[in-house]
N, CA, C and O atoms as a MOPAC input file, in Angstrom:
PM7 MOZYME 1SCF
protein

 N    154.88500 1   117.13400 1   -84.21800 1
 C    154.74300 1   117.70400 1   -82.89000 1
 C    156.05800 1   117.55200 1   -82.14900 1
 O    156.61800 1   116.45700 1   -82.09500 1
 N    156.54400 1   118.61700 1   -81.59000 1
 C    157.77100 1   118.62300 1   -80.79700 1
 C    157.48200 1   118.07700 1   -79.40800 1
 O    156.60500 1   118.58700 1   -78.71100 1
 N    158.21300 1   117.03900 1   -78.99800 1
 C    158.02000 1   116.42700 1   -77.69000 1
 C    158.93400 1   117.11700 1   -76.69100 1
 O    160.14500 1   117.19900 1   -76.89500 1
 N    158.35100 1   117.60700 1   -75.62100 1
 C    159.12800 1   118.24200 1   -74.56800 1
 C    159.44700 1   117.18900 1   -73.52000 1
 O    158.54800 1   116.57000 1   -72.95200 1
 N    160.74500 1   116.99200 1   -73.27100 1
 C    161.19600 1   115.98400 1   -72.31000 1
 C    162.06100 1   116.66300 1   -71.26700 1
 O    163.00700 1   117.37900 1   -71.59600 1
 N    161.72500 1   116.43000 1   -69.98800 1
 C    162.53300 1   116.93000 1   -68.88500 1
 C    162.89000 1   115.75200 1   -67.99500 1
 O    161.99600 1   115.02800 1   -67.55600 1
 N    164.18000 1   115.53900 1   -67.71400 1
 C    164.54800 1   114.41800 1   -66.85300 1
 C    164.03800 1   114.60100 1   -65.43400 1
 O    163.95200 1   115.72200 1   -64.93300 1
 N    163.70200 1   113.48800 1   -64.79000 1
 C    163.30500 1   113.48900 1   -63.38400 1
 C    164.52400 1   113.03500 1   -62.59300 1
 O    164.92600 1   111.87400 1   -62.67300 1
 N    165.10500 1   113.94300 1   -61.83500 1
 C    166.32400 1   113.62800 1   -61.10400 1
 C    166.02200 1   113.55700 1   -59.61200 1
 O    166.24900 1   114.51400 1   -58.87100 1
 N    165.51200 1   112.42100 1   -59.19100 1
 C    165.29200 1   112.18600 1   -57.77000 1
 C    166.20900 1   111.05800 1   -57.32500 1
 O    166.77400 1   110.34500 1   -58.15500 1
 N    166.35500 1   110.89900 1   -56.02900 1
 C    167.23400 1   109.85500 1   -55.51700 1
 C    166.76600 1   108.47400 1   -55.96200 1
 O    167.57600 1   107.63200 1   -56.34900 1
 N    165.44100 1   108.24400 1   -55.90500 1
 C    164.89700 1   106.94600 1   -56.31100 1
 C    165.16200 1   106.68000 1   -57.78700 1
 O    165.54300 1   105.56700 1   -58.15000 1
 N    164.97100 1   107.67500 1   -58.64000 1
 C    165.19300 1   107.47900 1   -60.06600 1
 C    166.68200 1   107.30400 1   -60.36200 1
 O    167.03700 1   106.58200 1   -61.29400 1
 N    167.55600 1   107.94500 1   -59.59300 1
 C    168.99400 1   107.77200 1   -59.78300 1
 C    169.40300 1   106.34800 1   -59.44700 1
 O    170.22300 1   105.75800 1   -60.14900 1
 N    168.84200 1   105.78800 1   -58.38100 1
 C    169.13400 1   104.40500 1   -57.99800 1
 C    168.61300 1   103.44400 1   -59.06400 1
 O    169.30000 1   102.49200 1   -59.43400 1
 N    167.39000 1   103.69300 1   -59.56100 1
 C    166.84100 1   102.83400 1   -60.62000 1
 C    167.68900 1   102.92200 1   -61.88800 1
 O    167.87500 1   101.92500 1   -62.58700 1
 N    168.20000 1   104.11400 1   -62.17900 1
 C    169.04700 1   104.27100 1   -63.35700 1
 C    170.31500 1   103.45800 1   -63.24400 1
 O    170.76300 1   102.86000 1   -64.22200 1
 N    170.90100 1   103.43100 1   -62.04900 1
 C    172.13300 1   102.67600 1   -61.84400 1
 C    171.88800 1   101.17400 1   -61.83300 1
 O    172.64200 1   100.42400 1   -62.45200 1
 N    170.84900 1   100.72300 1   -61.14000 1
 C    170.62600 1    99.28700 1   -60.95600 1
 C    169.78000 1    98.65400 1   -62.06500 1
 O    170.13100 1    97.59500 1   -62.58500 1
 N    168.67700 1    99.29500 1   -62.42300 1
 C    167.71200 1    98.69000 1   -63.33800 1
 C    167.75700 1    99.25600 1   -64.74600 1
 O    167.02200 1    98.79900 1   -65.62100 1
 N    168.61400 1   100.24800 1   -64.97500 1
 C    168.73400 1   100.89000 1   -66.28300 1
 C    167.42300 1   101.56200 1   -66.69500 1
 O    167.04200 1   101.52800 1   -67.86500 1
 N    166.72800 1   102.18200 1   -65.71100 1
 C    165.48600 1   102.91400 1   -65.96400 1
 C    165.69000 1   104.38600 1   -65.64000 1
 O    166.40000 1   104.74100 1   -64.69900 1
 N    165.05900 1   105.22600 1   -66.43000 1
 C    165.17200 1   106.67200 1   -66.24100 1
 C    163.79700 1   107.30000 1   -66.37100 1
 O    162.97600 1   106.84800 1   -67.17000 1
 N    163.54300 1   108.33700 1   -65.59100 1
 C    162.25000 1   109.00100 1   -65.59700 1
 C    162.31000 1   110.34300 1   -66.30600 1
 O    163.30400 1   111.06500 1   -66.22900 1
 N    161.22900 1   110.65800 1   -66.99300 1
 C    161.11300 1   111.92800 1   -67.70100 1
 C    159.70300 1   112.46700 1   -67.52800 1
 O    158.73700 1   111.70600 1   -67.46700 1
 N    159.59700 1   113.78400 1   -67.45100 1
 C    158.29500 1   114.43400 1   -67.53000 1
 C    158.13000 1   114.85500 1   -68.98100 1
 O    158.97300 1   115.56400 1   -69.53000 1
 N    157.04200 1   114.41600 1   -69.59700 1
 C    156.85000 1   114.62600 1   -71.03000 1
 C    155.53400 1   115.36900 1   -71.27700 1
 O    154.71500 1   115.54100 1   -70.37400 1
 N    155.36100 1   115.79700 1   -72.50600 1
 C    154.13300 1   116.46700 1   -72.92800 1
 C    152.95100 1   115.51000 1   -72.74000 1
 O    153.06100 1   114.32000 1   -73.03500 1
 N    151.83000 1   116.02700 1   -72.25400 1
 C    150.64400 1   115.21100 1   -71.97300 1
 C    150.12600 1   114.52900 1   -73.24500 1
 O    149.54900 1   113.44500 1   -73.16700 1
 N    150.32300 1   115.14400 1   -74.40200 1
 C    149.81800 1   114.59600 1   -75.66400 1
 C    150.75500 1   113.57200 1   -76.29300 1
 O    150.38800 1   112.94400 1   -77.28700 1
 N    151.96300 1   113.38500 1   -75.74000 1
 C    152.94800 1   112.47500 1   -76.34300 1
 C    152.55500 1   111.02100 1   -76.13200 1
 O    152.08300 1   110.64100 1   -75.06000 1
 N    152.75800 1   110.20400 1   -77.18000 1
 C    152.51700 1   108.77000 1   -77.02800 1
 C    153.86100 1   108.05400 1   -76.83700 1
 O    154.92100 1   108.67500 1   -76.91100 1
 N    153.80000 1   106.74400 1   -76.59100 1
 C    155.00700 1   105.99100 1   -76.26500 1
 C    156.02100 1   105.96300 1   -77.41800 1
 O    157.22700 1   106.03300 1   -77.18400 1
 N    155.54100 1   105.86400 1   -78.63700 1
 C    156.45600 1   105.84100 1   -79.78000 1
 C    157.19900 1   107.16600 1   -79.93100 1
 O    158.39400 1   107.18500 1   -80.22700 1
 N    156.49300 1   108.26300 1   -79.72700 1
 C    157.12700 1   109.57700 1   -79.81200 1
 C    158.15300 1   109.76200 1   -78.69200 1
 O    159.22100 1   110.33200 1   -78.91300 1
 N    157.82700 1   109.28100 1   -77.49300 1
 C    158.75200 1   109.39500 1   -76.36200 1
 C    160.00600 1   108.56800 1   -76.64000 1
 O    161.12300 1   109.03400 1   -76.41500 1
 N    159.81800 1   107.34200 1   -77.12900 1
 C    160.95700 1   106.46700 1   -77.45400 1
 C    161.88600 1   107.13900 1   -78.46100 1
 O    163.10000 1   107.17800 1   -78.26500 1
 N    161.30800 1   107.66400 1   -79.53300 1
 C    162.10000 1   108.29600 1   -80.58700 1
 C    162.84800 1   109.52400 1   -80.05800 1
 O    164.02000 1   109.72300 1   -80.37800 1
 N    162.17000 1   110.34600 1   -79.25000 1
 C    162.79200 1   111.55700 1   -78.72300 1
 C    163.96400 1   111.23100 1   -77.79100 1
 O    165.01000 1   111.87500 1   -77.86500 1
 N    163.79400 1   110.23900 1   -76.92100 1
 C    164.87500 1   109.87000 1   -75.99700 1
 C    166.05000 1   109.27900 1   -76.77300 1
 O    167.20300 1   109.60600 1   -76.48800 1
 N    165.77400 1   108.41600 1   -77.74700 1
 C    166.84700 1   107.81700 1   -78.53100 1
 C    167.64000 1   108.87100 1   -79.29100 1
 O    168.86500 1   108.78400 1   -79.36300 1
 N    166.96200 1   109.86700 1   -79.85900 1
 C    167.66000 1   110.91600 1   -80.59700 1
 C    168.43100 1   111.85000 1   -79.66600 1
 O    169.55200 1   112.25800 1   -79.97100 1
 N    167.82200 1   112.18300 1   -78.53300 1
 C    168.42800 1   113.16000 1   -77.63000 1
 C    169.67300 1   112.61300 1   -76.92400 1
 O    170.65700 1   113.33200 1   -76.75400 1
 N    169.62900 1   111.34100 1   -76.51300 1
 C    170.71300 1   110.78400 1   -75.70400 1
 C    171.52400 1   109.71200 1   -76.42300 1
 O    172.45000 1   109.15600 1   -75.83200 1
 N    171.20700 1   109.40500 1   -77.68200 1
 C    171.93500 1   108.42600 1   -78.47800 1
 C    172.01400 1   107.06700 1   -77.76900 1
 O    173.09800 1   106.50900 1   -77.59800 1
 N    170.86100 1   106.55000 1   -77.36200 1
 C    170.73200 1   105.25400 1   -76.68600 1
 C    169.64900 1   104.44000 1   -77.38000 1
 O    168.94900 1   104.94800 1   -78.25600 1
 N    169.51100 1   103.16500 1   -76.98500 1
 C    168.45600 1   102.30500 1   -77.51300 1
 C    167.45500 1   102.05300 1   -76.39400 1
 O    167.81300 1   101.52400 1   -75.34200 1
 N    166.20300 1   102.43200 1   -76.62100 1
 C    165.13200 1   102.27300 1   -75.63400 1
 C    164.43200 1   100.94400 1   -75.89000 1
 O    164.02600 1   100.65700 1   -77.01600 1
 N    164.28900 1   100.12200 1   -74.82300 1
 C    163.61300 1    98.83200 1   -74.97200 1
 C    162.16900 1    98.87500 1   -74.49500 1
 O    161.34400 1    98.09800 1   -74.97400 1
 N    161.84300 1    99.77500 1   -73.55300 1
 C    160.48900 1    99.81200 1   -73.00700 1
 C    160.15500 1   101.22200 1   -72.52400 1
 O    161.02100 1   101.93000 1   -72.01000 1
 N    158.90600 1   101.61900 1   -72.69000 1
 C    158.41500 1   102.90900 1   -72.21100 1
 C    157.10800 1   102.68300 1   -71.46300 1
 O    156.17300 1   102.09800 1   -72.01100 1
 N    157.03600 1   103.13700 1   -70.22700 1
 C    155.80000 1   103.10100 1   -69.44200 1
 C    155.43300 1   104.53200 1   -69.10100 1
 O    156.30100 1   105.33600 1   -68.75900 1
 N    154.13900 1   104.85600 1   -69.19300 1
 C    153.70000 1   106.21700 1   -68.90200 1
 C    152.58800 1   106.20500 1   -67.86600 1
 O    151.87200 1   105.21800 1   -67.70100 1
 N    152.46400 1   107.33200 1   -67.17300 1
 C    151.36700 1   107.52700 1   -66.23300 1
 C    150.98900 1   109.00600 1   -66.26600 1
 O    151.85400 1   109.88200 1   -66.28500 1
 N    149.69000 1   109.26300 1   -66.27200 1
 C    149.18400 1   110.63400 1   -66.26000 1
 C    148.87600 1   111.04500 1   -64.82800 1
 O    148.26200 1   110.28800 1   -64.07600 1
 N    149.30100 1   112.23900 1   -64.45600 1
 C    149.04500 1   112.78700 1   -63.13300 1
 C    148.12300 1   113.99500 1   -63.26300 1
 O    148.32000 1   114.85100 1   -64.12600 1
 N    147.12200 1   114.05100 1   -62.40200 1
 C    146.28700 1   115.25100 1   -62.33900 1
 C    147.00400 1   116.29100 1   -61.49700 1
 O    147.69400 1   115.95400 1   -60.53500 1
 N    146.84000 1   117.53900 1   -61.85600 1
 C    147.45400 1   118.61200 1   -61.08800 1
 C    146.86500 1   118.68300 1   -59.68700 1
 O    145.70600 1   118.32800 1   -59.47000 1
 N    147.66700 1   119.13900 1   -58.74800 1
 C    147.21500 1   119.23700 1   -57.36800 1
 C    146.20200 1   120.37400 1   -57.21500 1
 O    146.25700 1   121.37900 1   -57.92200 1
 N    145.28600 1   120.18800 1   -56.28200 1
 C    144.33000 1   121.24500 1   -55.98100 1
 C    145.04400 1   122.39900 1   -55.29900 1
 O    145.91600 1   122.20000 1   -54.45300 1
 N    144.65900 1   123.60100 1   -55.68100 1
 C    145.23600 1   124.79200 1   -55.07500 1
 C    144.09800 1   125.70700 1   -54.63800 1
 O    143.08900 1   125.83500 1   -55.33300 1
 N    144.26600 1   126.32900 1   -53.50400 1
 C    143.29300 1   127.33700 1   -53.07500 1
 C    144.01700 1   128.36600 1   -52.23600 1
 O    145.00600 1   128.06100 1   -51.57000 1
 N    143.51200 1   129.59500 1   -52.27500 1
 C    144.09000 1   130.66200 1   -51.45700 1
 C    143.02400 1   131.71300 1   -51.20100 1
 O    142.08500 1   131.88200 1   -51.97800 1
 N    143.19500 1   132.40100 1   -50.10900 1
 C    142.27200 1   133.47100 1   -49.75200 1
 C    142.82300 1   134.80300 1   -50.24800 1
 O    144.00200 1   135.10800 1   -50.07100 1
 N    141.95300 1   135.58600 1   -50.86800 1
 C    142.31500 1   136.91700 1   -51.33700 1
 C    141.26100 1   137.89600 1   -50.84000 1
 O    140.29700 1   137.50400 1   -50.18400 1
 N    141.45000 1   139.14800 1   -51.15300 1
 C    140.46000 1   140.16200 1   -50.76800 1
 C    139.11400 1   139.88500 1   -51.42500 1
 O    138.06400 1   140.19600 1   -50.86300 1
 N    139.15000 1   139.29800 1   -52.61900 1
 C    137.91100 1   139.01000 1   -53.34500 1
 C    137.23700 1   137.73000 1   -52.85400 1
 O    136.11100 1   137.43600 1   -53.25400 1
 N    137.90600 1   136.97200 1   -51.99700 1
 C    137.34200 1   135.71200 1   -51.50100 1
 C    138.26500 1   134.54200 1   -51.78000 1
 O    139.44900 1   134.72300 1   -52.06300 1
 N    137.71900 1   133.35300 1   -51.69700 1
 C    138.48800 1   132.13200 1   -51.89100 1
 C    138.63700 1   131.82900 1   -53.38000 1
 O    137.65000 1   131.77200 1   -54.11300 1
 N    139.88300 1   131.63600 1   -53.81800 1
 C    140.16000 1   131.24100 1   -55.19500 1
 C    140.59400 1   129.78300 1   -55.18300 1
 O    141.48100 1   129.39800 1   -54.42100 1
 N    139.96500 1   128.97200 1   -56.03100 1
 C    140.30700 1   127.55500 1   -56.10800 1
 C    140.63700 1   127.19000 1   -57.54400 1
 O    140.12400 1   127.79200 1   -58.48700 1
 N    141.49600 1   126.20100 1   -57.69300 1
 C    141.86000 1   125.73900 1   -59.02400 1
 C    142.78200 1   124.54300 1   -58.92800 1
 O    142.93700 1   123.94300 1   -57.86400 1
 N    143.38800 1   124.20500 1   -60.04000 1
 C    144.31800 1   123.07700 1   -60.11700 1
 C    145.59500 1   123.51400 1   -60.80300 1
 O    145.59600 1   124.41200 1   -61.64500 1
 N    146.68800 1   122.85600 1   -60.42200 1
 C    147.93200 1   122.99600 1   -61.16700 1
 C    147.76600 1   122.22900 1   -62.47900 1
 O    146.81800 1   121.45900 1   -62.63200 1
 N    148.65900 1   122.43100 1   -63.39800 1
 C    148.57800 1   121.75200 1   -64.70000 1
 C    148.75800 1   120.23800 1   -64.55900 1
 O    149.52900 1   119.77400 1   -63.71800 1
 N    148.04800 1   119.47900 1   -65.38100 1
 C    148.24500 1   118.03800 1   -65.45200 1
 C    149.58200 1   117.76400 1   -66.12400 1
 O    150.06900 1   118.58400 1   -66.90300 1
 N    150.18200 1   116.60000 1   -65.82300 1
 C    151.42400 1   116.24200 1   -66.48900 1
 C    151.51200 1   114.73400 1   -66.65900 1
 O    150.77100 1   113.98000 1   -66.02700 1
 N    152.43100 1   114.30300 1   -67.52400 1
 C    152.64800 1   112.88800 1   -67.80800 1
 C    154.09600 1   112.55000 1   -67.47400 1
 O    155.01500 1   113.30800 1   -67.78300 1
 N    154.27800 1   111.39800 1   -66.83900 1
 C    155.60800 1   110.92900 1   -66.49600 1
 C    155.87600 1   109.65400 1   -67.28600 1
 O    155.01000 1   108.78500 1   -67.38500 1
 N    157.07600 1   109.54400 1   -67.84800 1
 C    157.46800 1   108.35900 1   -68.61900 1
 C    158.67500 1   107.71400 1   -67.95100 1
 O    159.65300 1   108.39000 1   -67.63300 1
 N    158.60000 1   106.39300 1   -67.74100 1
 C    159.72900 1   105.62200 1   -67.24700 1
 C    160.27800 1   104.84600 1   -68.43700 1
 O    159.57800 1   104.02100 1   -69.02300 1
 N    161.52200 1   105.11200 1   -68.78800 1
 C    162.14600 1   104.55200 1   -69.97800 1
 C    163.19700 1   103.53000 1   -69.55500 1
 O    164.06500 1   103.83300 1   -68.73700 1
 N    163.12100 1   102.32500 1   -70.10900 1
 C    164.12500 1   101.28700 1   -69.86200 1
 C    165.04700 1   101.21600 1   -71.06900 1
 O    164.58800 1   101.14300 1   -72.21000 1
 N    166.34300 1   101.23700 1   -70.81200 1
 C    167.33100 1   101.21200 1   -71.88700 1
 C    167.89700 1    99.81500 1   -72.08700 1
 O    167.81300 1    98.96400 1   -71.20200 1
 N    168.47800 1    99.59100 1   -73.26900 1
 C    169.15500 1    98.33500 1   -73.58400 1
 C    170.34000 1    98.17200 1   -72.63100 1
 O    170.96100 1    99.15800 1   -72.23400 1
 N    170.65100 1    96.92300 1   -72.26400 1
 C    171.79200 1    96.66300 1   -71.39100 1
 C    173.05200 1    97.27900 1   -71.97600 1
 O    173.33000 1    97.13500 1   -73.16600 1
 N    173.80100 1    97.95700 1   -71.13900 1
 C    175.03900 1    98.59800 1   -71.56700 1
 C    174.87100 1   100.07300 1   -71.88100 1
 O    175.85700 1   100.81000 1   -71.85300 1
 N    173.66400 1   100.53300 1   -72.17900 1
 C    173.42600 1   101.95400 1   -72.44300 1
 C    173.16600 1   102.68600 1   -71.13700 1
 O    172.50800 1   102.15400 1   -70.24400 1
 N    173.67200 1   103.88500 1   -71.02700 1
 C    173.48100 1   104.73400 1   -69.84200 1
 C    173.20700 1   106.15200 1   -70.30100 1
 O    173.60900 1   106.55400 1   -71.39200 1
 N    172.51300 1   106.91000 1   -69.45200 1
 C    172.29300 1   108.33300 1   -69.68600 1
 C    172.98200 1   109.08200 1   -68.57000 1
 O    172.72300 1   108.83600 1   -67.39100 1
 N    173.86700 1   110.00300 1   -68.94500 1
 C    174.55100 1   110.83400 1   -67.95400 1
 C    173.96800 1   112.24200 1   -68.05400 1
 O    174.32900 1   113.01600 1   -68.94100 1
 N    173.06500 1   112.55700 1   -67.13400 1
 C    172.40000 1   113.85400 1   -67.16400 1
 C    173.35000 1   114.99800 1   -66.81200 1
 O    173.07500 1   116.15100 1   -67.14600 1
 N    174.44600 1   114.70000 1   -66.15500 1
 C    175.35600 1   115.74600 1   -65.67700 1
 C    176.51400 1   116.00400 1   -66.61800 1
 O    177.39800 1   116.79400 1   -66.28800 1
 N    176.54300 1   115.36900 1   -67.77500 1
 C    177.69500 1   115.52600 1   -68.67700 1
 C    177.77400 1   116.91100 1   -69.30500 1
 O    178.86900 1   117.35600 1   -69.65100 1
 N    176.64800 1   117.61000 1   -69.46300 1
 C    176.64100 1   118.91900 1   -70.11600 1
 C    176.77700 1   120.07800 1   -69.14600 1
 O    176.73800 1   121.23800 1   -69.55800 1
 N    176.93500 1   119.78600 1   -67.88200 1
 C    177.01400 1   120.86900 1   -66.87600 1
 C    178.41700 1   121.36300 1   -66.73600 1
 O    178.67600 1   122.26700 1   -65.94200 1

């Protein structure tokens, strides 16, 4: 199974990356911690020491149309916080 990883680039995650050596990623809902660890290590050539995940339910959405009220949810997603070995860093802006 191909693991889809997207970095989370927020101010809080940037500060954690600099100080605590932690980085956030949005990953496939079906991915487990071992798959996430392997994908990050291969993609960024670093050593991962810890992976924490949390599942988020999609936000409720509703809108009024000519046919009436439409309600639903956005897609669910999983967020992974990855801690790297001391001395390893990920530079998300190096390929830009």
